[in-house]
XYZ file of C-alpha atoms in Angstrom:
655
model
C 0.000 -0.168 0.056
C 0.835 3.553 -0.559
C 1.747 5.187 2.918
C -0.726 8.152 2.431
C -3.173 9.522 5.037
C -5.616 7.478 3.823
C -4.441 4.448 4.792
C -4.237 5.734 8.477
C -7.771 7.003 8.362
C -9.528 4.207 7.032
C -7.765 1.636 9.490
C -8.636 4.122 12.533
C -12.130 3.937 10.935
C -11.908 0.169 11.027
C -10.536 0.029 14.673
C -13.235 2.536 15.786
C -16.006 0.471 14.565
C -14.787 -2.840 15.773
C -13.878 -1.177 19.320
C -17.725 -0.148 19.133
C -19.013 -3.582 18.045
C -17.375 -5.306 21.014
C -19.023 -2.682 23.445
C -22.128 -3.635 21.936
C -21.811 -7.705 22.157
C -20.480 -7.105 25.640
C -23.632 -5.181 26.471
C -25.748 -8.075 24.954
C -24.242 -10.565 27.256
C -24.531 -7.811 30.208
C -28.363 -7.669 29.592
C -28.977 -11.447 29.503
C -26.916 -11.927 32.591
C -29.013 -9.586 34.403
C -32.360 -10.839 32.978
C -32.925 -7.460 30.969
C -32.788 -8.987 27.278
C -36.004 -9.654 25.408
C -36.491 -10.293 21.491
C -37.040 -6.592 20.901
C -33.500 -5.540 22.533
C -31.673 -8.279 20.965
C -33.032 -7.733 17.465
C -32.098 -3.859 17.889
C -28.619 -4.683 18.999
C -28.177 -7.128 15.836
C -29.394 -4.486 13.665
C -26.961 -2.329 15.164
C -24.002 -4.633 14.526
C -25.190 -5.289 11.044
C -25.080 -1.601 10.353
C -21.632 -1.022 11.805
C -20.076 -4.138 9.797
C -21.353 -2.358 6.533
C -21.055 1.441 7.057
C -18.678 2.939 4.241
C -16.798 6.005 4.139
C -17.386 7.645 1.155
C -15.587 10.373 -0.865
C -17.334 11.188 -4.427
C -15.617 13.106 -7.286
C -17.623 15.063 -9.590
C -17.135 17.810 -12.201
C -17.029 18.019 -16.276
C -15.224 15.625 -18.441
C -11.673 15.668 -19.155
C -10.812 17.517 -15.826
C -8.859 14.610 -14.526
C -11.211 13.222 -11.888
C -10.354 9.412 -12.566
C -6.711 10.090 -12.964
C -6.820 11.748 -9.361
C -8.609 8.351 -7.966
C -5.903 6.312 -9.715
C -3.081 8.512 -8.012
C -4.707 8.659 -4.600
C -5.687 5.067 -4.179
C -4.211 2.919 -6.760
C -0.831 3.768 -7.709
C 0.653 0.697 -6.037
C -0.461 -1.427 -9.450
C 2.288 0.580 -11.308
C -0.244 1.760 -13.928
C -3.625 3.136 -14.306
C -6.529 0.747 -13.106
C -9.456 2.990 -13.913
C -9.513 4.173 -17.534
C -7.902 7.584 -17.765
C -6.528 9.068 -21.008
C -7.353 12.173 -22.932
C -10.973 13.087 -23.773
C -13.813 11.557 -22.041
C -13.084 8.310 -20.140
C -15.913 7.760 -17.263
C -18.992 7.521 -19.418
C -21.124 6.491 -16.455
C -21.029 6.672 -12.598
C -18.987 4.669 -11.153
C -18.873 3.128 -7.405
C -15.542 1.424 -6.225
C -16.120 -0.407 -2.891
C -15.941 -4.015 -1.374
C -19.070 -5.888 -1.087
C -19.168 -6.998 2.585
C -22.456 -9.240 1.854
C -21.120 -11.628 -1.041
C -17.524 -10.763 -0.224
C -16.566 -11.221 -3.828
C -14.542 -9.148 -6.558
C -17.055 -8.028 -9.559
C -17.754 -5.470 -11.939
C -21.412 -5.079 -12.623
C -22.542 -2.922 -15.342
C -26.621 -1.319 -15.584
C -27.460 -1.003 -19.255
C -28.453 2.471 -20.301
C -31.617 0.923 -21.657
C -33.242 0.926 -18.067
C -33.843 4.659 -18.218
C -36.717 4.007 -20.354
C -38.479 2.217 -17.013
C -40.015 3.839 -14.101
C -37.943 1.805 -11.502
C -35.386 4.284 -9.687
C -31.578 3.409 -9.968
C -31.559 2.953 -6.112
C -33.974 -0.261 -6.835
C -31.892 -1.789 -9.463
C -28.813 -2.453 -6.901
C -30.750 -5.300 -5.451
C -31.895 -6.637 -9.200
C -28.785 -8.388 -10.076
C -30.601 -10.010 -12.996
C -30.628 -6.531 -14.965
C -26.773 -6.283 -14.462
C -24.056 -7.712 -16.855
C -21.295 -9.312 -14.873
C -17.878 -9.246 -16.168
C -15.098 -11.237 -14.172
C -12.596 -9.313 -12.277
C -9.078 -10.553 -11.868
C -7.489 -8.177 -9.410
C -4.262 -9.778 -8.760
C -3.404 -8.953 -12.521
C -3.101 -5.531 -13.131
C -3.540 -5.440 -16.939
C -6.486 -7.884 -16.951
C -8.120 -5.797 -14.449
C -7.299 -2.611 -16.240
C -8.794 -4.220 -19.423
C -11.997 -4.958 -17.543
C -12.356 -1.583 -16.272
C -12.124 -0.236 -19.766
C -15.727 -1.813 -20.358
C -16.957 1.385 -18.147
C -16.219 3.559 -21.193
C -17.970 1.781 -23.754
C -20.476 3.568 -26.009
C -23.128 2.927 -28.244
C -24.655 4.800 -31.651
C -28.262 5.990 -31.393
C -30.503 8.427 -33.066
C -30.919 11.771 -31.694
C -34.584 10.998 -30.642
C -33.415 7.823 -28.828
C -30.550 10.034 -26.922
C -33.531 12.495 -26.022
C -35.881 9.707 -24.573
C -32.893 8.375 -22.734
C -32.609 11.405 -20.858
C -29.549 13.042 -22.425
C -29.185 16.462 -23.857
C -28.412 15.489 -27.451
C -26.320 19.055 -27.844
C -23.856 18.049 -25.622
C -23.290 14.594 -27.150
C -20.608 13.616 -29.711
C -21.765 12.868 -33.091
C -21.170 9.070 -34.544
C -17.801 9.546 -36.983
C -19.068 6.816 -38.975
C -22.826 8.085 -39.071
C -23.550 11.887 -38.467
C -27.007 11.226 -38.262
C -26.433 9.543 -35.003
C -25.047 10.299 -31.608
C -22.656 8.351 -29.248
C -24.182 7.812 -25.774
C -22.612 5.617 -22.615
C -23.448 2.053 -22.955
C -23.907 1.576 -19.528
C -25.936 3.920 -16.766
C -23.912 2.721 -13.646
C -21.283 0.605 -12.639
C -20.422 -1.186 -9.361
C -16.848 -2.249 -8.997
C -16.645 -4.666 -5.799
C -12.662 -5.850 -5.392
C -10.540 -6.762 -2.326
C -8.350 -3.633 -2.297
C -7.000 -3.274 1.418
C -8.842 0.533 2.096
C -12.068 -0.879 0.540
C -12.084 -3.784 2.551
C -11.953 -1.683 5.508
C -14.887 0.152 4.448
C -13.838 3.154 2.077
C -16.344 3.673 -0.990
C -15.195 5.673 -3.788
C -17.669 7.437 -6.282
C -16.502 8.676 -9.756
C -18.666 10.645 -11.903
C -18.907 11.637 -15.551
C -19.706 15.349 -16.642
C -22.556 17.656 -16.687
C -24.667 15.252 -19.258
C -24.693 12.554 -16.579
C -25.547 14.748 -13.450
C -28.321 16.282 -15.581
C -29.736 12.935 -16.747
C -29.356 10.848 -13.722
C -30.760 13.255 -10.847
C -30.284 10.384 -8.329
C -26.699 11.287 -8.438
C -27.423 14.575 -7.348
C -30.435 13.456 -4.535
C -28.811 10.339 -3.145
C -25.305 9.278 -4.059
C -23.405 12.733 -3.559
C -24.949 13.871 -0.395
C -24.479 10.390 1.217
C -20.760 11.174 0.673
C -18.377 12.685 3.822
C -16.391 14.516 1.154
C -17.383 15.651 -2.385
C -14.485 16.839 -4.573
C -15.170 19.053 -7.300
C -12.353 18.690 -9.738
C -11.317 21.846 -12.081
C -8.647 22.309 -14.744
C -6.179 24.843 -13.528
C -5.145 25.908 -16.972
C -8.868 26.620 -17.763
C -10.273 27.954 -14.272
C -14.057 27.977 -13.978
C -15.423 27.461 -17.314
C -19.261 28.111 -18.005
C -19.949 24.072 -17.896
C -18.176 23.965 -14.806
C -20.196 26.784 -13.392
C -23.584 25.313 -14.388
C -22.376 21.831 -12.710
C -21.810 23.718 -9.354
C -24.619 25.859 -9.249
C -27.165 23.118 -10.524
C -25.686 20.132 -8.732
C -23.089 20.793 -6.297
C -23.455 24.091 -4.568
C -26.445 23.035 -2.337
C -24.329 20.510 -1.039
C -22.569 23.182 1.278
C -25.531 23.164 3.624
C -25.152 19.585 4.428
C -24.228 18.758 7.862
C -21.180 16.298 8.049
C -20.243 16.721 4.405
C -16.788 18.184 3.473
C -17.016 20.197 -0.016
C -13.538 20.842 -1.811
C -12.662 22.533 -5.121
C -9.565 20.734 -6.669
C -7.662 22.640 -9.163
C -6.003 19.614 -10.942
C -3.423 19.818 -13.698
C -1.232 22.465 -12.056
C 1.942 21.005 -13.748
C 0.439 22.946 -17.097
C 1.365 26.234 -14.949
C 4.871 25.058 -13.920
C 7.404 27.264 -15.808
C 11.171 26.310 -15.149
C 12.185 29.420 -17.063
C 10.306 31.666 -14.685
C 11.011 29.780 -11.729
C 8.989 28.402 -8.604
C 7.881 31.525 -7.079
C 5.965 32.804 -10.447
C 4.601 29.570 -10.667
C 3.316 29.767 -7.047
C 1.774 33.357 -7.694
C 0.272 31.933 -10.890
C -1.464 29.019 -8.848
C -2.376 31.313 -6.105
C -4.113 33.737 -8.776
C -6.250 30.949 -10.131
C -7.243 29.689 -6.650
C -8.374 33.429 -5.910
C -10.387 33.419 -9.018
C -12.031 29.978 -8.058
C -12.989 31.265 -4.678
C -14.557 34.187 -6.103
C -16.421 32.076 -8.735
C -17.911 29.492 -6.616
C -17.934 31.585 -3.636
C -16.340 29.280 -1.151
C -13.290 29.979 1.026
C -9.658 29.819 -0.623
C -8.642 27.403 1.921
C -11.326 25.003 0.427
C -9.528 25.004 -2.982
C -6.576 22.603 -3.338
C -4.051 22.883 -6.036
C -2.938 19.452 -7.310
C -1.157 17.428 -10.145
C -2.755 13.981 -10.193
C -0.700 12.991 -13.359
C 2.628 13.856 -11.785
C 1.291 12.316 -8.639
C 0.662 9.155 -10.128
C 4.094 9.010 -11.997
C 6.103 10.193 -8.856
C 4.469 7.125 -6.851
C 5.157 4.840 -9.694
C 8.622 5.746 -10.098
C 9.204 6.422 -6.341
C 10.075 10.011 -7.060
C 9.744 11.562 -3.963
C 10.553 15.080 -5.483
C 7.862 14.774 -8.060
C 5.483 13.704 -5.751
C 5.962 16.610 -3.354
C 5.416 19.201 -5.985
C 2.343 17.518 -7.269
C 0.994 18.428 -3.876
C -1.222 15.298 -3.534
C -0.255 14.633 -0.014
C -1.924 17.791 1.038
C -4.946 16.872 -0.460
C -4.931 13.348 0.796
C -4.501 14.610 4.494
C -7.444 17.366 4.163
C -9.988 14.494 2.882
C -8.803 11.686 4.846
C -9.365 13.807 7.880
C -12.480 15.071 6.709
C -14.298 11.715 5.801
C -13.131 10.279 9.078
C -14.489 13.124 11.205
C -17.914 13.393 9.522
C -18.441 9.753 9.306
C -17.812 9.194 13.042
C -19.915 12.287 13.821
C -23.079 10.908 11.598
C -22.557 7.724 13.495
C -22.367 9.034 16.722
C -25.604 10.968 16.414
C -27.623 7.924 15.288
C -26.047 4.486 16.138
C -23.780 5.291 19.223
C -26.226 7.743 20.706
C -29.069 4.968 20.599
C -26.656 2.464 21.981
C -25.806 4.938 25.122
C -29.576 5.341 25.761
C -29.933 1.456 25.786
C -27.161 1.168 28.426
C -28.494 4.190 30.251
C -32.093 2.565 30.677
C -30.812 -0.886 31.657
C -28.441 0.672 34.075
C -31.625 2.642 35.696
C -33.467 -0.614 36.051
C -30.543 -2.305 37.968
C -30.168 0.658 40.143
C -34.106 0.725 40.891
C -33.639 -3.191 41.777
C -30.935 -2.384 44.083
C -32.858 0.199 45.932
C -35.788 -2.421 46.504
C -33.476 -4.972 47.689
C -32.064 -2.482 50.385
C -35.377 -2.111 51.627
C -35.712 -5.723 51.788
C -32.647 -6.143 53.848
C -34.077 -3.350 56.289
C -37.357 -5.350 56.525
C -35.494 -8.834 56.890
C -33.370 -7.405 59.643
C -36.728 -6.115 61.645
C -37.878 -9.701 61.707
C -35.086 -10.575 64.159
C -37.228 -11.541 67.284
C -40.522 -11.499 65.589
C -43.424 -13.742 66.699
C -45.037 -15.929 64.338
C -48.148 -13.758 63.868
C -45.759 -10.906 63.220
C -44.018 -12.883 60.396
C -47.532 -13.907 59.343
C -48.547 -10.151 59.160
C -45.262 -9.534 56.811
C -46.079 -12.504 54.296
C -49.808 -11.235 54.227
C -48.259 -7.835 53.503
C -46.317 -9.268 50.521
C -49.047 -10.967 49.207
C -51.426 -7.711 49.026
C -47.855 -6.051 47.529
C -48.072 -8.596 44.896
C -51.932 -8.074 44.250
C -51.361 -4.061 44.193
C -48.497 -4.742 41.570
C -50.654 -6.696 38.869
C -53.370 -3.747 39.438
C -50.794 -1.341 38.438
C -49.508 -3.435 35.734
C -53.233 -3.662 34.427
C -53.819 0.294 35.188
C -50.816 1.056 32.917
C -52.438 -0.746 29.698
C -54.943 2.150 28.926
C -51.803 4.540 28.526
C -49.933 2.163 26.459
C -53.165 1.689 24.155
C -53.867 5.524 23.958
C -49.967 5.619 22.983
C -50.593 3.094 20.604
C -53.622 4.488 18.887
C -51.552 7.962 18.796
C -48.930 6.242 16.969
C -51.311 4.797 14.325
C -52.581 8.612 13.676
C -49.013 9.602 13.141
C -48.440 6.840 10.653
C -51.927 7.723 8.939
C -50.678 11.459 8.598
C -47.241 10.057 6.485
C -49.244 7.074 5.445
C -49.035 5.995 1.654
C -52.496 6.888 0.735
C -52.346 10.554 1.113
C -48.898 10.451 -0.379
C -50.516 8.606 -3.332
C -53.394 11.081 -3.693
C -50.828 13.838 -3.628
C -48.796 12.125 -6.547
C -51.757 11.224 -8.484
C -53.186 14.529 -8.451
C -49.580 16.031 -9.541
C -49.359 13.484 -12.349
C -52.923 14.680 -13.640
C -52.246 18.363 -13.243
C -48.664 18.060 -15.157
C -50.001 16.144 -17.993
C -52.840 18.660 -18.278
C -50.401 21.545 -18.060
C -49.883 23.361 -21.568
C -46.655 25.156 -20.657
C -43.493 24.874 -18.653
C -44.655 27.560 -16.103
C -47.580 25.536 -15.366
C -45.700 22.408 -14.792
C -43.474 24.382 -12.272
C -46.505 25.641 -10.691
C -47.797 21.965 -10.251
C -44.353 20.967 -9.168
C -44.449 23.755 -6.297
C -48.057 22.756 -5.218
C -46.667 19.257 -4.784
C -43.860 20.386 -2.364
C -46.228 22.738 -0.642
C -48.663 19.535 0.096
C -45.637 17.577 1.187
C -44.385 20.258 3.332
C -47.998 20.441 4.943
C -47.941 17.014 5.651
C -44.817 16.912 7.478
C -46.226 20.282 9.350
C -49.161 17.814 10.659
C -46.875 15.256 11.358
C -44.927 17.493 13.978
C -48.013 18.472 15.394
C -49.305 15.089 16.158
C -45.584 14.261 17.253
C -45.617 16.741 19.827
C -48.964 15.543 21.302
C -47.394 12.035 20.853
C -44.528 13.154 23.117
C -46.675 14.623 25.694
C -48.568 11.189 26.138
C -45.352 9.332 26.458
C -43.956 11.928 29.068
C -47.534 11.610 30.988
C -46.995 7.808 30.902
C -43.680 7.666 32.121
C -44.381 10.210 34.763
C -47.344 7.862 35.914
C -45.091 4.961 35.866
C -42.740 6.389 38.006
C -45.307 7.272 40.443
C -47.377 4.059 40.661
C -44.432 1.743 40.591
C -42.279 3.996 43.131
C -39.209 4.320 41.121
C -36.914 6.884 39.863
C -38.490 9.080 36.632
C -37.097 7.620 33.927
C -36.409 9.971 30.805
C -38.659 9.392 27.793
C -37.447 8.948 24.489
C -39.190 11.818 22.520
C -39.871 11.279 18.742
C -37.599 14.119 17.552
C -39.971 15.440 14.541
C -37.690 18.461 14.014
C -34.735 16.545 12.700
C -36.993 14.946 9.955
C -38.626 18.069 9.214
C -34.976 19.478 8.517
C -34.059 16.486 6.425
C -37.093 16.705 4.316
C -36.480 20.805 3.948
C -32.933 19.790 2.466
C -34.774 17.472 -0.232
C -37.317 20.153 -0.838
C -34.739 23.081 -1.218
C -32.630 20.822 -3.583
C -35.712 19.822 -5.665
C -36.799 23.365 -6.442
C -33.580 24.241 -8.530
C -33.613 20.825 -10.002
C -37.035 20.689 -11.079
C -36.640 24.210 -12.477
C -33.652 23.033 -14.730
C -35.340 19.938 -15.742
C -38.912 21.399 -16.760
C -37.564 24.432 -18.491
C -34.678 22.559 -20.513
C -36.627 19.460 -21.439
C -38.625 20.250 -24.463
C -40.677 17.034 -24.320
C -43.399 17.042 -21.773
C -43.634 13.448 -21.200
C -39.837 13.212 -20.441
C -40.021 16.414 -18.021
C -42.924 14.641 -16.101
C -40.922 11.328 -16.008
C -37.600 13.005 -14.747
C -39.603 14.695 -12.085
C -41.117 11.844 -10.887
C -37.673 10.059 -10.841
C -36.106 12.861 -8.759
C -38.507 14.750 -6.289
C -41.359 12.185 -5.988
C -38.935 9.414 -5.663
C -37.036 11.217 -2.716
C -40.220 12.113 -0.979
C -41.482 8.649 -1.158
C -38.000 6.943 0.024
C -38.149 9.548 2.812
C -41.768 9.170 4.098
C -41.062 5.335 4.008
C -38.035 5.502 5.961
C -39.773 7.815 8.336
C -42.613 5.533 9.034
C -40.373 2.659 9.727
C -38.539 5.180 12.281
C -42.060 5.714 13.902
C -42.640 1.970 14.120
C -39.373 1.394 15.648
C -39.616 4.194 17.991
C -43.037 2.834 19.115
C -41.507 -0.363 20.206
C -38.394 1.367 21.773
C -40.473 3.590 24.069
C -41.899 0.684 25.811
C -38.654 -1.227 26.184
C -37.298 0.496 29.757
C -40.813 0.098 31.104
C -40.828 -3.474 30.537
C -37.715 -3.988 31.851
C -38.654 -2.121 34.948
C -41.693 -4.066 35.300
C -40.112 -7.476 34.868
C -37.401 -6.715 37.212
C -39.962 -5.463 40.061
C -42.228 -8.617 39.710
C -39.101 -10.788 40.158
C -38.154 -9.108 43.098
C -41.588 -9.108 44.755
C -41.847 -12.546 43.721
C -38.292 -13.226 45.437
C -39.185 -11.153 48.567
C -42.494 -13.280 49.164
C -40.731 -16.617 48.788
C -37.799 -15.326 51.245
C -40.511 -14.543 53.844
C -42.340 -17.891 53.319
C -39.079 -19.500 53.809
C -38.566 -17.952 57.218
C -42.268 -18.322 58.344
C -41.674 -21.936 57.888
C -37.977 -22.117 59.449
C -36.678 -23.180 55.910
C -34.043 -20.445 56.408
C -32.780 -17.880 58.746
C -32.620 -14.126 59.129
C -28.887 -14.456 58.662
C -28.744 -16.665 55.930
C -31.154 -14.419 53.816
C -29.286 -11.315 54.713
C -26.185 -13.129 53.576
C -27.581 -14.014 50.169
C -29.277 -10.417 49.981
C -25.809 -8.782 50.693
C -24.273 -10.936 47.921
C -26.892 -9.801 45.553
C -26.259 -6.059 46.360
C -22.819 -6.973 45.693
C -23.323 -8.441 42.482
C -25.600 -5.556 41.393
C -23.276 -2.927 42.485
C -20.425 -4.927 40.052
C -22.682 -4.942 37.376
C -23.798 -1.341 37.622
C -19.886 -0.419 37.630
C -19.586 -2.683 34.440
C -22.200 -0.599 32.644
C -20.775 2.449 33.765
C -17.416 1.383 32.348
C -19.180 0.548 29.110
C -20.989 4.058 29.108
C -17.406 5.879 29.718
C -15.731 3.645 26.566
C -18.476 4.658 24.400
C -18.602 8.326 25.403
C -14.741 8.451 24.808
C -15.119 7.274 21.402
C -17.340 10.485 20.457
C -15.466 12.630 17.862
C -14.152 15.630 18.776
C -15.872 18.995 17.829
C -12.588 19.727 15.547
C -12.714 16.431 13.668
C -15.989 16.870 12.330
C -15.332 20.594 11.546
C -14.739 20.923 7.891
C -13.344 24.524 8.097
C -11.013 23.609 10.768
C -9.899 20.581 8.928
C -9.096 22.735 6.196
C -7.170 25.397 7.753
C -5.189 22.820 9.517
C -3.497 21.934 6.275
C -1.961 25.198 5.990
């Protein structure tokens, strides 16, 4: 492997995930050991462990064709092969979006290519991922660089079609090359998408690389803008230093990239590639640096981003320097500076995302279970005091204690039953929530929008219809937030009642955080507005404009609300878990206490013997509580530092 910063960062990410997985597996055993485990908690921990095992660190490269994106990927990641693995020569090479990763599920090397004709179907690109019968698979021999390079060359394949066919497939025909043998036809990519899985050490540890073609691909494959790029922890927008920011560069930036600046935990950088074109041995290094700095300033002005987020580099010289082991050339290429910034960014951002979701949930599960043990210990302390008071008691006094214990058990059952109405009320309110964001109201809005779009006679009319659809979706979210607030109040009321009725410390209700979902939806709607305008105003055929609108905005909204419904169902199960754990623990304690008193009544046990057993139990509980504290402490230490997820600070750190 090349000894660059990516190796260290990806290895650190792998260690970070593994250490969290160890704590989770330990916590699962801890739950079972303390009789706090059930099917729901077991399933949730398994889901979290599965997620940890398949999480990727993603870096995406975007920009117009012939800017050197693929060469940059070769230089950073694949120089150890001693040649270019991804096709990279003059002109257009990456004809379709390409993802490089290691498939953790099948653990196999493959190159899968999705035919361009699948664009004629309404099926979203994301759905095709699991439909392997639609892909063409090419064997990938990863231990032979030449054979692998040949297989990868398949990505560049094109086909000749009429302009009408190209338009039907979503391309802007004016941006396509004519077929040299038949000027009546144009060349289009043969493939819509490429998935490359191979056992490269960095990829095996969770790195995923996304290589995108130029403007025509981003414009005709909106899912790239909506899903693939926003999923990355870093997006690299590649420009040519000798050309600066061209009109097509600016169009890609404004239409597809710029909005990513508002995405949390996503680092956005512009890379000025091909700085070797500005190298001038006659003028000297200082004049060359001034020329490069001038282009950096101009680029910052055009893209409206800080100069520190623009990184000059020569991918070609970096690759050559690594292949030839020329340290001087490698240093001058400035590739290592870029690697340091990107590796820190993707690591910090990914850890921040995972901390907010997976790890945050895990710590809450541990805190809830820990609360059960603390309540259990308090009850046992009271039992000890009661047992001590038995010393010297008469048989009738002992009988009264047994009767008191029996009454306590009966009262406990009544309190259990009294909890049911609150639980049913919360379940009904959860159903109300699900109805608000259900499939039926969504389908109604979609069908109404489709009808109005078909009836629209002008682009302006279609734009108005698209805006009305977005307003309807926003109104649905507003109603969801209102109902979620009511749901949270019900949950809080149930927790307060539980604490009062069962005489335990007040538990913290796990609220449904509707505002987070509102922000996520707002990102989708904000990004949709510009993309929809571009699609509707630039596509001359109404049917194609409608198809693209539904493939982008509508599909994104459907995916979002489907996930939201799943999250609400998951929340409704998790909200009851701490209460179930407390109830089961208290029930066991009451039963145990009753049996102890019966044993004392019938001289089957002594007071001293029972006290000794309770002391042992208290010691075991204190040990288990201490163990849970240690687990929490270890997880809290794994939280990303503030600076590690701050893109601006990382950018400055390279200076």
